[in-house]
């Protein structure tokens, strides 16, 4: 069976972590062909060709594919779909935007956030904020799937797949790029960081949240936040971790002042080591934590920063 995998390409560069983890999932379905597309994608295609398990790389460069324009990317994938049994991508914000459109254009069901491959037709995915696992079997001739990369290891390097250039599909003209506004940061990207420090409502204010950022900087970590902290205005929306935010699985997750609602746990419980700091010893976060500190965060965190 042939699998077309949409690579995650940001500003012409391959998001290696997300793409390599999706390759690990996709190779269980058949020969993996990676599609790298964008306003510029040659460098991303070159990087993708070196991922172990990739049999071929398709590179499409066109202005209509730049600036994360989902409609034109979906049109390109649909134009290539005839040769593939499975069309897959990592469960990133951009890919989810694209793949839902691909499924709609092909008039088939999308299987989102798959966490395991049972066979070519059957997959597992979390439901109810991760409290249950649903087994989904699709009878569609083609399968459109996004893989939750936090549950797969990244494929190694050492590949040498051939690279082929393909043309963009006709631009549907459904949307146009106006401008990009990107927050600059020296910190690691949240979904691929090895360490994440997150703050919750218990931090108390936007000013106090600076303490979470200081701890993260000491650890070389990304900064996250619970939905309660985001809704309270303590942190920006793109830091939100949880069911309605980003799903992370770092080597170390430090939860500060986070009670541990199931919606938040759904976004971080696959972390390798979870450390929780909360003054409420009954907080649900301690049920999933590997290490728990029952303490006032306003005393514990400054002390940690000082010692680090």
mmCIF file of C-alpha atoms in Angstrom:
data_model
loop_
_atom_site.group_PDB
_atom_site.id
_atom_site.type_symbol
_atom_site.label_atom_id
_atom_site.label_comp_id
_atom_site.label_asym_id
_atom_site.label_seq_id
_atom_site.Cartn_x
_atom_site.Cartn_y
_atom_site.Cartn_z
ATOM 1 C CA UNK A 1 0.000 0.000 0.000
ATOM 2 C CA UNK A 2 1.144 3.555 -0.687
ATOM 3 C CA UNK A 3 0.985 6.344 1.888
ATOM 4 C CA UNK A 4 1.198 10.089 1.198
ATOM 5 C CA UNK A 5 2.441 11.987 4.239
ATOM 6 C CA UNK A 6 2.126 15.763 4.417
ATOM 7 C CA UNK A 7 5.330 17.084 5.969
ATOM 8 C CA UNK A 8 5.173 19.940 8.467
ATOM 9 C CA UNK A 9 6.999 22.824 6.772
ATOM 10 C CA UNK A 10 7.471 26.171 8.514
ATOM 11 C CA UNK A 11 9.024 29.077 6.602
ATOM 12 C CA UNK A 12 10.679 26.688 4.173
ATOM 13 C CA UNK A 13 12.214 24.495 6.891
ATOM 14 C CA UNK A 14 11.104 20.999 7.855
ATOM 15 C CA UNK A 15 9.646 20.574 11.351
ATOM 16 C CA UNK A 16 11.700 17.427 11.846
ATOM 17 C CA UNK A 17 10.220 16.231 15.143
ATOM 18 C CA UNK A 18 6.576 16.237 14.018
ATOM 19 C CA UNK A 19 7.352 14.845 10.568
ATOM 20 C CA UNK A 20 9.691 12.075 11.769
ATOM 21 C CA UNK A 21 7.164 10.897 14.363
ATOM 22 C CA UNK A 22 4.431 10.808 11.724
ATOM 23 C CA UNK A 23 6.748 8.705 9.529
ATOM 24 C CA UNK A 24 7.028 6.147 12.361
ATOM 25 C CA UNK A 25 3.249 5.811 12.329
ATOM 26 C CA UNK A 26 2.921 5.847 8.546
ATOM 27 C CA UNK A 27 5.473 3.094 7.797
ATOM 28 C CA UNK A 28 3.106 0.643 9.501
ATOM 29 C CA UNK A 29 0.702 1.242 6.603
ATOM 30 C CA UNK A 30 3.012 0.886 3.582
ATOM 31 C CA UNK A 31 5.572 2.715 1.477
ATOM 32 C CA UNK A 32 5.762 6.316 2.671
ATOM 33 C CA UNK A 33 5.968 9.186 0.186
ATOM 34 C CA UNK A 34 6.492 12.552 1.865
ATOM 35 C CA UNK A 35 5.015 15.723 0.367
ATOM 36 C CA UNK A 36 6.919 18.905 1.248
ATOM 37 C CA UNK A 37 5.128 21.975 -0.038
ATOM 38 C CA UNK A 38 5.166 25.718 0.461
ATOM 39 C CA UNK A 39 6.352 28.988 -1.025
ATOM 40 C CA UNK A 40 9.787 27.424 -0.611
ATOM 41 C CA UNK A 41 10.171 23.764 0.263
ATOM 42 C CA UNK A 42 13.344 22.465 -1.377
ATOM 43 C CA UNK A 43 15.342 22.488 1.867
ATOM 44 C CA UNK A 44 12.484 20.778 3.684
ATOM 45 C CA UNK A 45 12.312 18.112 0.984
ATOM 46 C CA UNK A 46 16.044 17.508 1.251
ATOM 47 C CA UNK A 47 15.761 17.079 5.021
ATOM 48 C CA UNK A 48 12.750 14.742 4.664
ATOM 49 C CA UNK A 49 14.645 12.523 2.218
ATOM 50 C CA UNK A 50 17.104 11.653 4.993
ATOM 51 C CA UNK A 51 14.426 10.258 7.358
ATOM 52 C CA UNK A 52 14.608 6.481 7.634
ATOM 53 C CA UNK A 53 11.555 4.776 6.172
ATOM 54 C CA UNK A 54 10.774 7.409 3.523
ATOM 55 C CA UNK A 55 10.696 5.880 0.028
ATOM 56 C CA UNK A 56 10.285 9.107 -1.975
ATOM 57 C CA UNK A 57 9.858 12.837 -1.456
ATOM 58 C CA UNK A 58 7.636 15.117 -3.525
ATOM 59 C CA UNK A 59 8.479 18.825 -3.458
ATOM 60 C CA UNK A 60 5.963 21.470 -4.551
ATOM 61 C CA UNK A 61 6.948 25.132 -4.502
ATOM 62 C CA UNK A 62 4.481 27.838 -5.421
ATOM 63 C CA UNK A 63 3.427 31.199 -4.012
ATOM 64 C CA UNK A 64 -0.109 29.859 -3.540
ATOM 65 C CA UNK A 65 1.234 27.227 -1.132
ATOM 66 C CA UNK A 66 3.030 29.718 1.085
ATOM 67 C CA UNK A 67 1.834 31.411 4.274
ATOM 68 C CA UNK A 68 0.045 28.263 5.496
ATOM 69 C CA UNK A 69 -2.766 28.564 2.961
ATOM 70 C CA UNK A 70 -4.816 25.446 3.662
ATOM 71 C CA UNK A 71 -7.116 25.573 0.624
ATOM 72 C CA UNK A 72 -4.360 25.465 -1.999
ATOM 73 C CA UNK A 73 -2.451 22.780 -0.076
ATOM 74 C CA UNK A 74 -5.600 20.658 0.166
ATOM 75 C CA UNK A 75 -6.183 21.055 -3.581
ATOM 76 C CA UNK A 76 -2.627 19.832 -4.249
ATOM 77 C CA UNK A 77 -3.080 16.764 -2.052
ATOM 78 C CA UNK A 78 -6.397 15.888 -3.703
ATOM 79 C CA UNK A 79 -4.741 16.136 -7.131
ATOM 80 C CA UNK A 80 -2.183 13.537 -5.981
ATOM 81 C CA UNK A 81 -4.602 11.342 -4.012
ATOM 82 C CA UNK A 82 -5.333 8.831 -6.783
ATOM 83 C CA UNK A 83 -2.028 7.027 -6.257
ATOM 84 C CA UNK A 84 -2.404 6.511 -2.511
ATOM 85 C CA UNK A 85 -4.440 4.357 -0.133
ATOM 86 C CA UNK A 86 -3.677 6.497 2.932
ATOM 87 C CA UNK A 87 -3.185 10.255 3.211
ATOM 88 C CA UNK A 88 -1.684 11.157 6.570
ATOM 89 C CA UNK A 89 -0.101 13.998 8.534
ATOM 90 C CA UNK A 90 1.015 14.854 12.056
ATOM 91 C CA UNK A 91 -1.729 16.345 14.254
ATOM 92 C CA UNK A 92 -0.418 19.891 14.113
ATOM 93 C CA UNK A 93 -2.502 23.046 13.811
ATOM 94 C CA UNK A 94 -1.605 23.499 10.144
ATOM 95 C CA UNK A 95 -2.083 19.856 9.169
ATOM 96 C CA UNK A 96 -5.462 19.590 10.894
ATOM 97 C CA UNK A 97 -6.591 22.646 8.921
ATOM 98 C CA UNK A 98 -5.483 21.017 5.668
ATOM 99 C CA UNK A 99 -6.507 17.400 6.247
ATOM 100 C CA UNK A 100 -10.092 18.202 7.223
ATOM 101 C CA UNK A 101 -10.443 19.951 3.859
ATOM 102 C CA UNK A 102 -8.839 17.006 2.038
ATOM 103 C CA UNK A 103 -11.327 14.594 3.611
ATOM 104 C CA UNK A 104 -14.205 16.889 2.704
ATOM 105 C CA UNK A 105 -13.086 17.202 -0.917
ATOM 106 C CA UNK A 106 -12.709 13.415 -1.175
ATOM 107 C CA UNK A 107 -16.043 12.887 0.645
ATOM 108 C CA UNK A 108 -14.573 10.512 3.208
ATOM 109 C CA UNK A 109 -14.254 10.432 6.980
ATOM 110 C CA UNK A 110 -11.178 11.856 8.667
ATOM 111 C CA UNK A 111 -9.614 9.892 11.521
ATOM 112 C CA UNK A 112 -8.049 12.545 13.717
ATOM 113 C CA UNK A 113 -5.484 12.226 16.507
ATOM 114 C CA UNK A 114 -4.791 8.524 15.913
ATOM 115 C CA UNK A 115 -2.474 7.144 18.589
ATOM 116 C CA UNK A 116 -2.017 3.581 17.324
ATOM 117 C CA UNK A 117 -2.244 1.620 14.067
ATOM 118 C CA UNK A 118 -4.010 -1.733 14.428
ATOM 119 C CA UNK A 119 -4.088 -2.550 10.713
ATOM 120 C CA UNK A 120 -4.562 -0.727 7.413
ATOM 121 C CA UNK A 121 -8.221 0.004 8.211
ATOM 122 C CA UNK A 122 -8.239 0.172 12.010
ATOM 123 C CA UNK A 123 -6.847 2.779 14.368
ATOM 124 C CA UNK A 124 -7.039 3.896 17.991
ATOM 125 C CA UNK A 125 -7.744 7.454 19.087
ATOM 126 C CA UNK A 126 -8.446 9.077 22.473
ATOM 127 C CA UNK A 127 -11.914 10.382 23.341
ATOM 128 C CA UNK A 128 -13.492 11.998 26.418
ATOM 129 C CA UNK A 129 -10.382 14.101 27.099
ATOM 130 C CA UNK A 130 -8.198 11.013 26.902
ATOM 131 C CA UNK A 131 -10.172 9.028 29.477
ATOM 132 C CA UNK A 132 -11.167 6.393 26.939
ATOM 133 C CA UNK A 133 -9.607 4.942 23.816
ATOM 134 C CA UNK A 134 -11.815 4.455 20.766
ATOM 135 C CA UNK A 135 -11.066 1.836 18.120
ATOM 136 C CA UNK A 136 -12.110 3.109 14.695
ATOM 137 C CA UNK A 137 -12.412 0.909 11.596
ATOM 138 C CA UNK A 138 -12.961 2.701 8.309
ATOM 139 C CA UNK A 139 -14.479 1.155 5.189
ATOM 140 C CA UNK A 140 -13.550 4.153 3.014
ATOM 141 C CA UNK A 141 -11.460 3.283 -0.037
ATOM 142 C CA UNK A 142 -8.922 5.886 1.064
ATOM 143 C CA UNK A 143 -8.067 6.822 4.625
ATOM 144 C CA UNK A 144 -7.315 10.383 5.753
ATOM 145 C CA UNK A 145 -5.557 10.354 9.117
ATOM 146 C CA UNK A 146 -3.756 12.720 11.469
ATOM 147 C CA UNK A 147 -1.407 11.103 13.976
ATOM 148 C CA UNK A 148 -0.959 12.415 17.513
ATOM 149 C CA UNK A 149 2.826 12.516 17.442
ATOM 150 C CA UNK A 150 3.248 12.527 21.226
ATOM 151 C CA UNK A 151 2.627 8.758 21.220
ATOM 152 C CA UNK A 152 5.183 7.837 18.524
ATOM 153 C CA UNK A 153 8.970 7.881 18.605
ATOM 154 C CA UNK A 154 10.712 9.866 15.893
ATOM 155 C CA UNK A 155 12.046 7.874 12.951
ATOM 156 C CA UNK A 156 15.820 7.911 12.706
ATOM 157 C CA UNK A 157 17.958 9.381 9.966
ATOM 158 C CA UNK A 158 20.141 7.664 7.401
ATOM 159 C CA UNK A 159 17.598 7.590 4.591
ATOM 160 C CA UNK A 160 18.384 8.581 1.015
ATOM 161 C CA UNK A 161 15.006 8.822 -0.699
ATOM 162 C CA UNK A 162 14.826 10.242 -4.235
ATOM 163 C CA UNK A 163 13.304 13.712 -4.597
ATOM 164 C CA UNK A 164 10.780 14.591 -7.304
ATOM 165 C CA UNK A 165 9.346 17.990 -8.140
ATOM 166 C CA UNK A 166 5.586 18.284 -8.637
ATOM 167 C CA UNK A 167 3.459 21.209 -9.768
ATOM 168 C CA UNK A 168 0.940 22.958 -7.561
ATOM 169 C CA UNK A 169 -2.751 22.457 -8.295
ATOM 170 C CA UNK A 170 -4.868 25.315 -9.562
ATOM 171 C CA UNK A 171 -5.390 27.834 -6.772
ATOM 172 C CA UNK A 172 -9.035 27.566 -5.624
ATOM 173 C CA UNK A 173 -8.988 31.287 -4.866
ATOM 174 C CA UNK A 174 -10.979 30.805 -1.658
ATOM 175 C CA UNK A 175 -8.664 32.850 0.518
ATOM 176 C CA UNK A 176 -5.680 35.149 0.293
ATOM 177 C CA UNK A 177 -2.758 35.973 2.536
ATOM 178 C CA UNK A 178 -2.816 39.416 4.136
ATOM 179 C CA UNK A 179 -0.023 39.359 6.720
ATOM 180 C CA UNK A 180 1.712 37.195 9.286
ATOM 181 C CA UNK A 181 2.137 38.262 12.899
ATOM 182 C CA UNK A 182 4.578 35.977 14.669
ATOM 183 C CA UNK A 183 5.736 36.319 18.250
ATOM 184 C CA UNK A 184 9.528 36.050 18.360
ATOM 185 C CA UNK A 185 10.994 33.880 21.116
ATOM 186 C CA UNK A 186 14.342 32.335 21.962
ATOM 187 C CA UNK A 187 12.604 29.521 23.811
ATOM 188 C CA UNK A 188 11.973 26.076 22.265
ATOM 189 C CA UNK A 189 8.719 25.510 20.381
ATOM 190 C CA UNK A 190 6.122 24.199 22.826
ATOM 191 C CA UNK A 191 5.051 20.995 21.048
ATOM 192 C CA UNK A 192 8.613 19.793 20.381
ATOM 193 C CA UNK A 193 10.413 20.992 23.541
ATOM 194 C CA UNK A 194 12.210 18.467 25.727
ATOM 195 C CA UNK A 195 11.215 20.380 28.869
ATOM 196 C CA UNK A 196 8.001 22.340 29.481
ATOM 197 C CA UNK A 197 7.176 24.500 32.503
ATOM 198 C CA UNK A 198 3.469 25.345 32.778
ATOM 199 C CA UNK A 199 1.613 27.658 35.102
ATOM 200 C CA UNK A 200 -2.014 27.588 36.154
ATOM 201 C CA UNK A 201 -4.603 29.777 37.798
ATOM 202 C CA UNK A 202 -2.742 29.415 41.093
ATOM 203 C CA UNK A 203 0.020 31.688 39.787
ATOM 204 C CA UNK A 204 -2.396 34.536 40.432
ATOM 205 C CA UNK A 205 -1.667 37.207 37.817
ATOM 206 C CA UNK A 206 0.087 38.064 34.569
ATOM 207 C CA UNK A 207 2.856 39.786 36.547
ATOM 208 C CA UNK A 208 3.393 36.717 38.742
ATOM 209 C CA UNK A 209 3.512 34.497 35.628
ATOM 210 C CA UNK A 210 6.926 36.025 34.917
ATOM 211 C CA UNK A 211 8.131 33.634 37.631
ATOM 212 C CA UNK A 212 7.102 30.662 35.446
ATOM 213 C CA UNK A 213 9.017 32.153 32.516
ATOM 214 C CA UNK A 214 12.116 32.674 34.683
ATOM 215 C CA UNK A 215 12.038 29.027 35.807
ATOM 216 C CA UNK A 216 11.606 27.893 32.192
ATOM 217 C CA UNK A 217 14.556 30.003 31.070
ATOM 218 C CA UNK A 218 16.746 28.478 33.781
ATOM 219 C CA UNK A 219 15.851 25.018 32.467
ATOM 220 C CA UNK A 220 16.025 25.903 28.761
ATOM 221 C CA UNK A 221 12.360 24.996 28.587
ATOM 222 C CA UNK A 222 9.243 26.052 26.697
ATOM 223 C CA UNK A 223 6.479 27.816 28.619
ATOM 224 C CA UNK A 224 2.973 26.395 28.840
ATOM 225 C CA UNK A 225 -0.233 27.343 30.622
ATOM 226 C CA UNK A 226 -3.525 25.821 31.651
ATOM 227 C CA UNK A 227 -6.732 27.042 30.046
ATOM 228 C CA UNK A 228 -7.673 28.723 33.332
ATOM 229 C CA UNK A 229 -4.459 30.756 33.223
ATOM 230 C CA UNK A 230 -5.029 31.701 29.592
ATOM 231 C CA UNK A 231 -8.671 32.624 30.165
ATOM 232 C CA UNK A 232 -7.607 34.761 33.141
ATOM 233 C CA UNK A 233 -5.197 36.679 30.907
ATOM 234 C CA UNK A 234 -2.036 35.442 32.611
ATOM 235 C CA UNK A 235 -0.586 33.901 29.438
ATOM 236 C CA UNK A 236 -1.156 34.084 25.662
ATOM 237 C CA UNK A 237 -3.403 31.585 23.912
ATOM 238 C CA UNK A 238 -0.565 29.869 22.041
ATOM 239 C CA UNK A 239 0.895 28.687 25.361
ATOM 240 C CA UNK A 240 -2.230 26.724 26.262
ATOM 241 C CA UNK A 241 -1.726 23.019 26.932
ATOM 242 C CA UNK A 242 -4.733 20.705 27.020
ATOM 243 C CA UNK A 243 -7.694 19.302 25.160
ATOM 244 C CA UNK A 244 -8.456 22.651 23.515
ATOM 245 C CA UNK A 245 -4.803 23.700 23.376
ATOM 246 C CA UNK A 246 -1.589 21.942 22.417
ATOM 247 C CA UNK A 247 -0.689 18.330 23.141
ATOM 248 C CA UNK A 248 2.842 17.916 24.489
ATOM 249 C CA UNK A 249 4.944 14.940 25.581
ATOM 250 C CA UNK A 250 8.307 16.313 26.757
ATOM 251 C CA UNK A 251 10.903 14.423 28.754
ATOM 252 C CA UNK A 252 10.072 16.685 31.716
ATOM 253 C CA UNK A 253 6.803 18.535 32.410
ATOM 254 C CA UNK A 254 6.670 20.874 35.402
ATOM 255 C CA UNK A 255 3.134 21.891 36.428
ATOM 256 C CA UNK A 256 3.049 24.889 38.771
ATOM 257 C CA UNK A 257 -0.220 25.951 40.395
ATOM 258 C CA UNK A 258 -2.215 23.650 38.107
ATOM 259 C CA UNK A 259 -4.990 21.628 39.735
ATOM 260 C CA UNK A 260 -5.091 18.992 36.996
ATOM 261 C CA UNK A 261 -8.509 19.135 35.322
ATOM 262 C CA UNK A 262 -9.017 16.272 32.866
ATOM 263 C CA UNK A 263 -8.935 18.731 29.960
ATOM 264 C CA UNK A 264 -5.396 19.768 30.926
ATOM 265 C CA UNK A 265 -4.248 16.208 31.611
ATOM 266 C CA UNK A 266 -5.350 15.228 28.100
ATOM 267 C CA UNK A 267 -2.673 17.544 26.731
ATOM 268 C CA UNK A 268 0.306 16.470 28.851
ATOM 269 C CA UNK A 269 -0.178 13.094 30.517
ATOM 270 C CA UNK A 270 2.088 11.349 27.970
ATOM 271 C CA UNK A 271 5.057 13.343 29.309
ATOM 272 C CA UNK A 272 7.924 11.090 30.395
ATOM 273 C CA UNK A 273 8.371 12.687 33.863
ATOM 274 C CA UNK A 274 5.725 14.935 35.457
ATOM 275 C CA UNK A 275 6.569 17.221 38.375
ATOM 276 C CA UNK A 276 3.714 19.014 40.175
ATOM 277 C CA UNK A 277 3.889 21.916 42.625
ATOM 278 C CA UNK A 278 0.623 22.782 44.363
ATOM 279 C CA UNK A 279 -0.346 23.754 47.883
ATOM 280 C CA UNK A 280 -3.503 21.569 47.710
ATOM 281 C CA UNK A 281 -2.438 18.013 48.485
ATOM 282 C CA UNK A 282 -5.760 16.745 47.085
ATOM 283 C CA UNK A 283 -5.187 18.334 43.654
ATOM 284 C CA UNK A 284 -5.837 15.791 40.845
ATOM 285 C CA UNK A 285 -2.475 16.668 39.235
ATOM 286 C CA UNK A 286 -0.746 14.595 41.927
ATOM 287 C CA UNK A 287 -2.491 11.458 40.630
ATOM 288 C CA UNK A 288 -0.440 11.593 37.422
ATOM 289 C CA UNK A 289 2.713 13.232 38.787
ATOM 290 C CA UNK A 290 5.933 11.245 39.164
ATOM 291 C CA UNK A 291 7.164 13.810 41.680
ATOM 292 C CA UNK A 292 4.882 16.039 43.742
ATOM 293 C CA UNK A 293 5.702 18.957 46.006
ATOM 294 C CA UNK A 294 2.937 20.180 48.325
ATOM 295 C CA UNK A 295 4.077 23.751 48.863
ATOM 296 C CA UNK A 296 3.293 27.395 48.291
ATOM 297 C CA UNK A 297 4.506 28.034 44.763
ATOM 298 C CA UNK A 298 5.451 31.613 45.679
ATOM 299 C CA UNK A 299 8.062 30.180 48.029
ATOM 300 C CA UNK A 300 9.016 27.007 46.132
ATOM 301 C CA UNK A 301 9.515 28.423 42.638
ATOM 302 C CA UNK A 302 11.788 31.363 43.620
ATOM 303 C CA UNK A 303 13.815 28.895 45.687
ATOM 304 C CA UNK A 304 14.125 26.567 42.680
ATOM 305 C CA UNK A 305 15.199 29.463 40.460
ATOM 306 C CA UNK A 306 17.824 30.515 43.025
ATOM 307 C CA UNK A 307 19.227 26.981 43.292
ATOM 308 C CA UNK A 308 19.266 26.476 39.519
#
